[in-house]
Coordinates of C-alpha atoms in Angstrom, one line a residue:
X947 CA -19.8 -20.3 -53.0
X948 CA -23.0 -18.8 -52.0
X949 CA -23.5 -22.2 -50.5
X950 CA -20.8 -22.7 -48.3
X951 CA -21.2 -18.7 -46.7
X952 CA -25.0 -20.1 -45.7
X953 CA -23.4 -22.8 -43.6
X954 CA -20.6 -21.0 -42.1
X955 CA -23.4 -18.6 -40.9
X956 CA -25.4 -21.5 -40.2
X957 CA -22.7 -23.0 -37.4
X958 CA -24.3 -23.4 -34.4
X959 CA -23.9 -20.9 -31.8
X960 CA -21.8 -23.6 -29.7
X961 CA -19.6 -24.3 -32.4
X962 CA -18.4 -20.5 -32.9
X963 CA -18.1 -20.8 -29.4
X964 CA -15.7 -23.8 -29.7
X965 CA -13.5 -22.3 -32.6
X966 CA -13.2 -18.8 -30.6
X967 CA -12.3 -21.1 -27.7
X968 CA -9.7 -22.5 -29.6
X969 CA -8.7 -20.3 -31.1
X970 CA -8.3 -18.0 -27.8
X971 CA -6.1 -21.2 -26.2
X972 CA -3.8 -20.7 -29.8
X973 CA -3.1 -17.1 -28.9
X974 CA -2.8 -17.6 -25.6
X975 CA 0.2 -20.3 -26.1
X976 CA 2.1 -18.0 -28.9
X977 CA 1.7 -15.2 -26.7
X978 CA 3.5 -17.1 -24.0
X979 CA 6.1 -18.3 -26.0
X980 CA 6.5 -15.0 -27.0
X981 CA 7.3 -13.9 -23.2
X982 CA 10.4 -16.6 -23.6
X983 CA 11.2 -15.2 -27.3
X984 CA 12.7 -12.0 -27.8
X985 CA 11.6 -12.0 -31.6
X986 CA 8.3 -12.8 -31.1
X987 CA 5.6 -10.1 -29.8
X988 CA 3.5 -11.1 -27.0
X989 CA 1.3 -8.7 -26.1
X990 CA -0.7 -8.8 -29.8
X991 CA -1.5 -12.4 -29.5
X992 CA -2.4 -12.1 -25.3
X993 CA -5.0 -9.4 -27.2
X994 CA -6.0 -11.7 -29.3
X995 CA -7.0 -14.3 -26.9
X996 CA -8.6 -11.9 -24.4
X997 CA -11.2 -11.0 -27.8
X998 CA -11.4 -14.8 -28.7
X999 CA -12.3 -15.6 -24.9
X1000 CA -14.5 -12.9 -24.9
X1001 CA -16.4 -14.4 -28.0
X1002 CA -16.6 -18.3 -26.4
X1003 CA -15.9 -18.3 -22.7
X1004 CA -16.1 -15.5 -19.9
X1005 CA -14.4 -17.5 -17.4
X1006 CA -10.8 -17.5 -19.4
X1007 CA -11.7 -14.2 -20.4
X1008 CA -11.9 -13.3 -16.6
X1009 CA -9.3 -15.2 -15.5
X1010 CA -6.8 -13.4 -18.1
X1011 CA -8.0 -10.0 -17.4
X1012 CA -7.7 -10.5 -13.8
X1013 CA -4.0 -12.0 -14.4
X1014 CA -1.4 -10.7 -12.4
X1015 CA 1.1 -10.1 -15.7
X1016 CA -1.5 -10.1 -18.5
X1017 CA -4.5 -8.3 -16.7
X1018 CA -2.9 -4.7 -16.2
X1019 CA -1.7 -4.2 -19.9
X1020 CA -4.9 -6.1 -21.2
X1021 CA -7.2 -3.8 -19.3
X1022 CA -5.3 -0.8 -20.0
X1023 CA -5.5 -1.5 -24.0
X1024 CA -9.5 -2.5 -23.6
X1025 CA -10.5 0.7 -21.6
X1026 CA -7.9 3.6 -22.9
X1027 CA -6.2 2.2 -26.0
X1028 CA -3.1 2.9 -24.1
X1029 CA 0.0 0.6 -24.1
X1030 CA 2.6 1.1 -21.1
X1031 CA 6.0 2.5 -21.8
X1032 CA 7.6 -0.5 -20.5
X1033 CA 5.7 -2.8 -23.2
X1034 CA 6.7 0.2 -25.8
X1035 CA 10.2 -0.6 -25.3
X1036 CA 9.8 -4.2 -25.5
X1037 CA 8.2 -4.0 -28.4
X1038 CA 10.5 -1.4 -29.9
X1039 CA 13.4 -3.7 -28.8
X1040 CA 11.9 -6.9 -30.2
X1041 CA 11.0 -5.1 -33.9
X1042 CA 14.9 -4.1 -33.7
X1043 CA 16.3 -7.6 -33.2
X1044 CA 13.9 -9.3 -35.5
X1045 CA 15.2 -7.0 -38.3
X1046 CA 18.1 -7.6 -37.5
X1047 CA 17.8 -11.1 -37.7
X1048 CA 15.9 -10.6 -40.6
X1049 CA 18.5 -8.7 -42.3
X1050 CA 21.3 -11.4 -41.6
X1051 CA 19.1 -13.4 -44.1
X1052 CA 20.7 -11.1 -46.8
X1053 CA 17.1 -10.2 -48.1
X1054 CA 17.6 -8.5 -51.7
X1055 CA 17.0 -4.8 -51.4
X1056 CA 13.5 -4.2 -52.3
X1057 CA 12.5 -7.2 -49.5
X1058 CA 14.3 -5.3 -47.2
X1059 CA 12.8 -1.4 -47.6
X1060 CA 9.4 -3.4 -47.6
X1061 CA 9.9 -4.9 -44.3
X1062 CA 11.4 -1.9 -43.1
X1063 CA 8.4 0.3 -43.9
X1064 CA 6.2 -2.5 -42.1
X1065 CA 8.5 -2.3 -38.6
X1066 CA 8.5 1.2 -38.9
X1067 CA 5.0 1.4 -39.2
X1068 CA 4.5 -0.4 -36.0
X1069 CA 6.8 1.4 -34.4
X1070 CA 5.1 4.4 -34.9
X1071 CA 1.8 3.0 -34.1
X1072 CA 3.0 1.5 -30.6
X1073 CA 4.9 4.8 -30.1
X1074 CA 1.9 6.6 -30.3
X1075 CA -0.7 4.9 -28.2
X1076 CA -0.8 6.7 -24.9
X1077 CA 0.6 5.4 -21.8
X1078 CA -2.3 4.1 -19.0
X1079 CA -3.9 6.8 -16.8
X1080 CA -4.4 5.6 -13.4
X1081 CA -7.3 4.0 -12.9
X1082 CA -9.8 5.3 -9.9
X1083 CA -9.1 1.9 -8.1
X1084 CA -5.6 2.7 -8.0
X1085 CA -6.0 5.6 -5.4

């Protein structure tokens, strides 16, 4: 074991650099399927490429922060934690429908207050990031 944790810390610098890559191009396609999907969350997996692109390759991780749809939210959530209230409802909306997808599976009773408890958690976690400040550029 001790073995294989020397060569993963071994990998070259450039090879990191190609798994974050990758890695940041795997986000970045769920998260767009997610736009198109009400069940599935975008806006965690567009985070999740922003931090892989910011880890292998500052040109993608410029060109998504300076996105016209992905930028504004991303930057907000970098700079002020803050998630907007339109993204709040999404998400709120999408956490509904997937449980109630979810529940048309007829899950057995203990399933189902464990999954609860996990959307309601998130809920309440979305719900209480603050909504973006203006920024001074926007003046």
């Amino acid at each position: 074991m001790k073995q294989l944790l020397r060569r993963a810390g071994a990998m070259s610098s450039s090879a990191k650099r190609g798994v974050y890559f990758a890695l940041g191009l795997l986000m970045l396609a769920l998260g767009i399927v997610g736009a198109f999907l009400p069940v599935m969350p975008t806006t965690i997996f567009i985070i999740l490429a922003a931090w892989c692109f910011g880890r292998s390759s500052p040109r993608f991780e410029g060109w998504l922060l300076g996105h016209a749809t992905f930028g504004p939210p991303l930057r907000a959530w970098r700079e002020q934690g803050a998630i907007p209230r339109r993204a709040k409802i999404m998400a709120w909306t999408g956490m509904a429908l997937g449980y109630g997808l979810f529940w048309l599976s007829k899950p057995g009773p203990w399933v189902a207050v464990g999954v609860s408890l996990v959307f309601v958690a998130g809920a309440v976690y979305v719900g209480t990031r603050p909504e973006p400040k203006p920024s001074q550029a926007d003046d």
